[in-house]
Amino acid sequence: MGFSDKMKTHRSGLSSLFSSLRVKGQKLTSFPLLELPYELLERVTMLSNPMDIMSLRRTCKTISTITYKHWVWLEVAVVVLDENGVVLPPKLLNDMPLEDLERLSLQPALFRRRLRDLGQGADAELWPVTQCLMRNCLPADEAISMHMTLVGGGRFLFVQHENHRKNDLFLIRLPATSEVRGEASTIAHTTFPEGSHSGRIHDYWRVKHSRSILRLVILEVLRVSVMSFSVDRARLLYFREELYQISIYEIDTAAEQPFFALIARTSDFGDITAMTSEIKHCGESRISLCDPKSLLLWDFARDERISFNIPGPPNPWDYVLPHVKVVDNRVIYLQRHRLAIYVLPRDAKGPLGKLRPSFELKSSHLSNVYFPHPATPRDPFVFHVHDRSRDNIRTYELSRGSGVPRAGSPRPMPRSGAWGEIWGPAPFVGCAGAHVITRILSLSARYAMWIDDDGAEGEAYAGSARLMCGDGESLLDQATFDAVSGRMCVAGPEHSLLVVDYV
């Protein structure tokens, strides 16, 4: 079963109009499409797949003339940005030269091609095309811990500093390419509320109909109380109490002076007693979270909550941080050994008690679930269940309006050490038709794993690549990667930042 993507299918359908133009060794003198009015031909070209446009440039003089127009590639780039949720202010986009617009439009497809060229199976090494060490780029404050998040498109980087005194969040703008030593600058900075113990970005997303506005959901730990005492000399009891709040921030990267604006905050989590899940956005103004027994959806624009009970794990030692995805009125709960789909009642509000799942799938401890993030209501929700004990994968597709997914046939998967490093549900990013899962840990464990939909009938086309970079011995463990742009950022010594481009 192939991956469904309405936008991709739409663009491929337009590109197929040009399929007969790709005839090697023949000059194209007559083709019905070329008889269209020139203005209409420009529009059709603009809506085609970027890789097809580059092919047509070499085979058709008329199309070649069109593809050297700045505004045509500007329109192509806009479609690519919207498909992939890329953040890029309009001024930066409009001021790009033609070559940079072409590169921006082709990045997802070129990264997919580089992965496929490495082949399937054993972990290959993917080396950068260019890289640049930017000195004094990261904040100079001493931090006990630092976390980095590269925003989709690779032009913005969140950096978080935590220490005993304060918790800071910075937004850094990066150059378009690491081929030249461009300027990286901090454009916004905020400090979490005084007295907070720690704060961590759990998710970010681009505001709909805007290519410059970002929203962030941050879990802030306000207080931590720890007690430990000995009942007798043979036992030690440990008790930890934490006080949380969730804050939603918004920042316009196109503003003359961007700043983090607090737009919502809550410490009302209903029946949830512990933060034991990832907190993810599920729509323009809604987030999801859960603990082992309860699931909560918070619409922060209306300050409305929906909650219901979920069955806990078979034993607490098997509990891995779950993920919750919401598509329309379907809630998908993903745990290490269990996946369940719940259909919310019409106009649901408040506590719903116990809901019966419309679909439930239990799997072994040697199984992984790969799911899309973000999930969009316009597309079917596609997820993969990878059974490592049998080295096969099965793809499921949850169609719009349905509560039960359609299952494809199991397909063989190549064995690779990188896949075995994933424990629990893992999100993937759509990248020009491929689904890319990233695993960014220490210097020795930075991988991009991919599943493609263009394999032969009955088999999965997949592989993994270790993300390599120069100066490895002097780099730190902190790193972040964006598959859409094929860019990785790695923290270096003395507040430096290594920007690595794989396309």
XYZ file of C-alpha atoms in Angstrom:
503
model
C 0.000 0.000 0.000
C 1.512 3.336 -1.034
C 1.510 6.415 1.137
C -1.447 8.693 0.508
C -0.796 12.402 0.139
C -3.336 14.521 -1.677
C -0.963 17.410 -2.280
C 1.752 15.115 -3.594
C -0.728 13.330 -5.871
C -2.019 16.654 -7.160
C 1.450 17.892 -8.033
C 2.431 14.570 -9.595
C -0.692 14.670 -11.729
C 0.268 18.059 -13.133
C 3.825 16.885 -13.715
C 2.581 13.840 -15.608
C 1.264 16.173 -18.296
C 4.896 16.679 -19.253
C 5.834 12.997 -19.199
C 6.014 12.673 -22.976
C 8.502 15.552 -23.063
C 11.130 13.325 -21.484
C 12.273 11.563 -24.655
C 16.009 11.078 -24.878
C 17.722 12.051 -28.089
C 14.658 13.676 -29.650
C 13.929 17.334 -30.209
C 10.475 18.310 -29.114
C 8.804 20.349 -31.794
C 5.146 19.559 -31.253
C 3.262 18.763 -28.099
C -0.388 19.726 -27.371
C 0.457 21.271 -24.010
C 2.911 23.652 -25.649
C 0.070 25.051 -27.732
C -1.549 26.486 -24.600
C -1.386 30.255 -24.102
C 2.015 31.188 -22.703
C 0.556 32.630 -19.490
C -1.344 29.404 -18.813
C 1.764 27.341 -19.517
C 3.596 29.407 -16.903
C 0.932 28.555 -14.326
C 1.017 24.843 -15.138
C 4.810 24.808 -14.887
C 4.654 26.614 -11.568
C 2.414 23.878 -10.114
C 4.630 21.015 -11.213
C 6.988 18.979 -9.084
C 10.320 20.856 -8.653
C 12.394 17.872 -9.808
C 10.258 17.589 -12.943
C 10.745 21.285 -13.637
C 14.511 20.782 -13.622
C 14.159 17.839 -16.016
C 11.900 19.809 -18.335
C 14.391 22.676 -18.366
C 16.881 20.379 -20.105
C 14.442 18.918 -22.628
C 12.157 21.746 -23.685
C 13.245 25.231 -24.743
C 9.844 26.784 -24.008
C 9.763 25.413 -20.476
C 13.416 26.331 -20.006
C 12.626 29.979 -20.724
C 9.834 29.925 -18.160
C 11.982 28.339 -15.450
C 14.498 31.179 -15.504
C 11.859 33.618 -14.256
C 12.187 34.604 -10.605
C 8.459 34.799 -9.911
C 7.851 31.269 -11.210
C 10.324 29.767 -8.744
C 8.954 32.040 -6.041
C 5.536 30.439 -6.535
C 7.070 26.948 -6.597
C 8.902 27.694 -3.340
C 5.708 28.922 -1.662
C 3.984 25.599 -2.396
C 6.964 23.662 -1.002
C 7.019 25.836 2.138
C 3.316 25.257 2.757
C 3.532 21.511 2.119
C 6.303 21.127 4.679
C 5.384 23.771 7.253
C 8.601 25.697 6.633
C 9.066 28.978 8.495
C 10.493 31.752 6.330
C 9.413 35.409 6.560
C 8.070 36.865 3.282
C 10.869 39.441 3.011
C 13.596 36.794 3.237
C 11.779 34.708 0.640
C 11.135 37.562 -1.793
C 14.736 38.798 -1.580
C 16.227 35.422 -2.441
C 18.101 35.204 -5.743
C 16.854 32.708 -8.312
C 19.523 30.105 -7.466
C 18.565 30.109 -3.777
C 14.863 29.775 -4.610
C 15.622 26.743 -6.767
C 17.714 25.202 -4.005
C 15.021 25.864 -1.388
C 12.364 24.217 -3.563
C 14.513 21.165 -4.291
C 15.847 20.499 -0.776
C 13.301 17.827 0.324
C 13.600 15.914 -2.955
C 17.402 16.143 -2.988
C 17.682 14.855 0.575
C 15.375 11.967 -0.276
C 17.543 11.175 -3.307
C 20.724 11.201 -1.205
C 19.194 8.709 1.220
C 18.019 6.424 -1.581
C 21.425 6.559 -3.272
C 22.973 5.063 -0.134
C 20.889 1.927 -0.649
C 18.941 -0.239 1.751
C 19.983 -2.319 4.693
C 23.069 -1.730 6.811
C 23.758 1.734 8.201
C 25.620 3.825 5.633
C 27.462 7.074 6.266
C 25.992 10.305 4.922
C 28.637 13.024 4.652
C 27.806 16.729 4.330
C 27.931 18.675 1.096
C 29.013 21.783 3.008
C 29.527 22.751 6.628
C 30.601 25.833 8.514
C 31.738 26.399 12.106
C 30.206 29.642 13.361
C 32.135 30.998 16.321
C 30.508 32.792 19.262
C 27.128 31.908 17.830
C 25.530 30.272 20.863
C 24.660 32.243 24.017
C 27.644 32.777 26.303
C 25.782 32.101 29.573
C 27.042 29.115 31.492
C 24.389 26.401 31.480
C 24.012 23.128 33.306
C 22.119 21.798 30.311
C 21.428 23.049 26.810
C 18.802 21.916 24.303
C 18.503 22.869 20.644
C 15.558 22.604 18.247
C 15.975 23.324 14.539
C 12.786 24.776 13.049
C 11.426 23.218 9.839
C 13.276 24.703 6.865
C 16.550 25.091 8.758
C 16.616 28.901 8.979
C 15.768 29.267 12.685
C 17.164 27.551 15.771
C 15.746 27.464 19.302
C 18.395 27.226 22.025
C 17.440 26.612 25.663
C 19.784 27.185 28.607
C 19.008 25.783 32.047
C 20.915 26.444 35.261
C 20.170 26.884 38.952
C 19.386 30.592 38.617
C 17.308 31.004 35.475
C 16.051 29.331 32.323
C 16.533 31.146 29.037
C 15.171 30.606 25.546
C 16.855 32.108 22.466
C 15.819 32.187 18.807
C 18.739 32.321 16.354
C 18.432 33.065 12.636
C 20.803 31.024 10.461
C 22.128 31.741 6.958
C 20.555 30.060 3.945
C 23.624 27.929 3.253
C 26.693 26.815 5.178
C 28.781 27.050 2.001
C 29.710 30.598 2.909
C 30.305 31.993 6.373
C 27.054 33.859 6.705
C 25.921 35.660 9.805
C 23.930 33.885 12.503
C 22.191 36.253 14.882
C 20.047 36.002 18.001
C 16.774 37.731 17.164
C 14.744 37.001 20.326
C 15.308 36.033 23.955
C 13.075 35.355 26.938
C 13.519 34.087 30.489
C 11.022 31.675 31.983
C 9.038 32.935 34.980
C 11.116 33.735 38.039
C 11.040 30.864 40.476
C 10.492 28.194 37.849
C 12.674 25.148 38.313
C 12.955 24.342 34.613
C 11.193 24.800 31.302
C 11.377 22.757 28.142
C 9.954 23.103 24.624
C 7.785 20.077 23.910
C 6.553 21.143 20.493
C 6.371 24.033 18.054
C 4.280 24.674 14.960
C 3.757 27.250 12.276
C 0.538 29.222 12.488
C -1.803 28.438 9.623
C -1.860 30.952 6.741
C 1.387 32.499 7.987
C 4.922 31.610 6.982
C 6.556 33.602 9.752
C 4.615 33.040 13.003
C 5.601 30.229 15.361
C 3.823 28.871 18.403
C 5.515 26.903 21.160
C 4.196 24.744 23.986
C 6.490 24.753 27.010
C 6.202 22.668 30.161
C 7.390 24.730 33.114
C 8.252 23.048 36.406
C 7.568 25.613 39.115
C 8.584 23.651 42.172
C 10.177 20.337 43.009
C 9.933 18.786 46.457
C 11.977 15.685 47.171
C 11.745 13.625 50.350
C 13.660 10.474 51.166
C 13.763 8.586 54.426
C 14.668 5.170 55.749
C 11.950 2.935 57.156
C 14.663 0.666 58.455
C 18.270 0.461 57.497
C 17.465 -1.928 54.672
C 14.993 0.253 52.748
C 15.028 3.771 51.401
C 11.787 5.423 50.330
C 11.862 8.255 47.786
C 9.065 10.709 47.113
C 9.048 13.492 44.508
C 6.388 16.159 44.096
C 6.358 18.634 41.227
C 4.153 21.615 40.412
C 3.688 22.236 36.684
C 2.195 24.736 34.318
C 1.911 24.678 30.533
C 2.536 27.903 28.636
C 1.874 28.728 24.990
C 4.128 31.350 23.407
C 3.948 32.969 19.984
C 6.666 34.752 18.026
C 6.573 36.517 14.656
C 9.936 35.977 12.976
C 9.112 38.686 10.425
C 8.700 41.430 13.034
C 11.243 44.240 13.189
C 12.023 43.152 16.753
C 10.657 39.613 17.336
C 9.656 38.709 20.895
C 8.074 35.760 22.703
C 4.474 36.674 23.528
C 2.635 34.606 26.132
C -0.831 33.820 24.735
C -2.107 31.103 27.111
C -1.169 29.357 30.335
C -2.758 26.712 32.545
C -2.078 24.526 35.551
C -5.483 22.789 35.334
C -4.816 19.302 34.020
C -7.998 17.593 35.181
C -7.359 14.041 36.362
C -3.761 13.988 35.136
C -1.483 13.690 38.137
C 1.930 13.368 36.484
C 3.482 14.644 33.255
C 4.366 11.316 31.678
C 3.838 12.019 27.984
C 5.051 14.294 25.262
C 2.939 17.447 24.984
C 2.081 17.957 21.321
C -0.024 20.348 19.317
C -3.008 18.832 17.533
C -4.434 21.674 15.520
C -4.083 25.419 15.429
C -4.978 26.001 19.074
C -5.118 22.637 20.826
C -2.552 20.488 22.616
C -2.650 16.940 23.961
C -1.075 15.204 26.941
C -1.705 12.183 29.143
C -0.564 10.096 32.087
C -0.937 6.307 32.410
C -4.671 6.572 33.175
C -6.043 9.812 31.676
C -5.831 11.733 28.408
C -6.464 15.467 28.071
C -7.037 17.796 25.114
C -6.794 21.508 25.906
C -8.134 24.113 23.483
C -6.231 27.134 24.753
C -8.043 29.601 22.467
C -11.380 28.787 24.151
C -9.892 27.433 27.388
C -11.936 24.256 26.946
C -10.892 20.743 27.922
C -11.830 17.241 26.862
C -10.636 14.309 28.932
C -11.284 10.583 29.123
C -9.865 7.506 30.785
C -7.357 5.200 29.132
C -6.138 1.793 30.329
C -2.770 1.865 32.033
C 0.261 -0.160 30.932
C 0.440 -3.853 31.896
C 3.280 -2.978 34.274
C 5.001 0.341 35.081
C 8.423 -0.901 33.986
C 7.217 -1.190 30.389
C 5.933 2.382 30.294
C 7.498 4.500 27.548
C 6.477 8.118 26.982
C 3.323 7.875 24.838
C 2.224 10.204 22.084
C -1.267 11.476 21.330
C -2.320 12.580 17.849
C -5.662 14.157 16.987
C -7.128 14.272 13.486
C -10.561 15.905 13.366
C -12.570 14.004 15.992
C -10.251 10.966 16.055
C -7.747 10.630 18.895
C -4.832 8.258 18.263
C -3.054 7.049 21.412
C 0.377 5.517 20.791
C 2.200 3.555 23.482
C 5.081 1.123 23.252
C 2.859 -1.987 23.167
C -0.526 -0.500 22.318
C -2.154 1.735 19.735
C -5.775 2.798 20.129
C -8.083 5.071 18.135
C -10.948 6.864 19.882
C -13.755 8.696 18.090
C -14.941 11.671 20.121
C -18.694 12.263 20.409
C -20.119 15.236 18.554
C -19.620 18.516 20.481
C -17.643 16.691 23.171
C -16.616 18.766 26.200
C -15.343 18.120 29.684
C -14.727 14.704 31.253
C -16.050 11.851 29.104
C -15.236 8.996 31.456
C -14.280 5.737 29.805
C -14.421 5.610 25.998
C -14.363 2.426 23.998
C -11.757 2.538 21.222
C -12.957 2.092 17.651
C -9.666 0.330 16.904
C -6.988 -1.229 19.082
C -3.687 -2.847 18.167
C -1.359 -4.584 20.606
C 2.183 -5.448 19.639
C 5.249 -7.134 21.075
C 8.130 -5.428 22.858
C 10.154 -5.781 19.631
C 7.765 -3.577 17.658
C 7.997 0.112 16.833
C 5.274 2.459 15.622
C 6.192 5.331 13.281
C 3.621 8.101 12.915
C 3.371 11.506 11.189
C 4.028 14.728 13.019
C 2.346 16.987 12.406
C -0.815 15.192 11.347
C -3.046 17.164 8.988
C -6.821 16.671 8.683
C -6.719 16.965 4.878
C -4.577 13.828 4.503
C -5.187 10.246 5.635
C -3.343 9.411 8.857
C -0.658 6.935 7.772
C 1.405 5.022 10.317
C 3.780 2.066 10.187
C 4.152 -0.857 12.596
C 7.650 -2.341 12.405
C 8.006 -5.868 13.820
C 11.738 -6.269 14.389
C 11.381 -9.897 15.477
C 10.150 -10.769 11.977
C 11.927 -7.989 10.068
C 8.734 -6.773 8.432
C 6.622 -3.647 8.404
C 2.901 -3.071 7.915
C 1.456 0.270 6.837
C -1.950 1.441 8.085
C -4.055 4.232 6.609
C -6.814 5.963 8.553
C -9.056 7.628 5.988
C -10.870 10.848 6.674
C -13.984 10.286 8.790
C -13.122 6.674 9.604
C -12.368 5.208 13.017
C -10.767 2.010 11.716
C -7.580 2.091 9.604
C -7.023 0.004 6.498
C -4.067 -2.348 6.894
C -1.608 -3.149 4.146
C 0.214 -6.436 3.769
C 3.403 -7.053 5.778
C 6.520 -6.243 3.765
C 10.107 -7.314 4.443
C 12.305 -4.691 6.080
C 16.098 -4.568 5.834
C 17.818 -5.216 9.145
C 19.795 -2.303 10.524
C 21.221 -1.436 13.915
C 19.727 2.062 13.871
C 16.136 0.774 13.852
C 16.863 -1.273 16.964
C 17.816 1.895 18.863
C 14.214 3.137 18.780
C 12.145 2.163 21.809
C 8.588 3.377 21.723
C 6.579 5.419 19.207
C 8.658 7.645 16.926
C 7.470 10.526 14.711
C 8.395 10.806 11.052
C 8.532 13.797 8.716
C 7.279 13.615 5.132
C 10.141 14.396 2.761
C 9.147 14.463 -0.940
C 7.303 11.149 -0.599
C 9.625 9.446 1.884
C 8.972 9.176 5.607
C 12.086 10.141 7.583
C 12.637 9.266 11.251
C 15.584 10.904 12.983
C 17.494 9.658 16.000
C 19.758 12.369 17.393
C 21.583 11.370 20.565
C 25.315 11.333 21.259
C 28.088 11.818 18.726
C 27.960 8.126 17.844
C 24.174 7.919 17.463
C 22.887 10.408 14.908
C 20.787 8.655 12.305
C 18.232 9.412 9.612
C 16.026 6.385 8.888
C 13.665 6.379 5.947
C 10.747 4.445 4.485
C 9.828 5.154 0.874
C 6.651 4.410 -1.049
C 8.371 3.643 -4.349
C 9.575 0.134 -3.539
C 8.702 -2.912 -5.589
C 5.311 -4.502 -5.025
C 5.309 -6.510 -1.807
C 8.489 -5.116 -0.277
C 9.419 -2.078 1.757
C 12.017 0.295 0.407
C 13.843 1.562 3.459
C 17.250 2.241 4.920
C 19.219 4.203 7.467
C 22.146 6.588 7.349
C 24.501 7.804 10.018
C 24.769 11.587 9.843
C 28.466 12.402 9.656
C 30.280 15.700 10.063
C 33.825 16.975 10.342
C 35.528 18.099 13.554
C 33.682 15.343 15.398
C 36.178 15.048 18.248
C 35.790 18.670 19.312
C 31.985 18.767 19.117
C 29.498 18.393 21.963
C 26.594 15.969 22.223
C 23.894 18.617 21.703
C 22.561 18.451 18.146
C 19.353 18.861 16.174
C 18.329 17.884 12.644
C 15.702 18.947 10.091
C 14.928 16.464 7.305
C 13.066 18.964 5.097
C 16.172 21.113 4.610
C 18.707 18.319 5.161
C 20.439 20.453 7.813
C 21.972 19.545 11.172
C 23.264 21.889 13.869
C 25.804 20.683 16.430
C 27.074 22.591 19.453
C 30.816 23.170 19.477
C 33.382 24.384 22.000
C 33.485 27.981 23.231
C 29.899 28.779 22.198
C 30.447 27.828 18.550
C 27.877 26.150 16.307
C 28.580 23.762 13.450
C 25.977 24.100 10.677
C 25.990 21.032 8.425
C 24.109 20.816 5.107
C 23.570 17.428 3.458
C 22.057 18.867 0.260
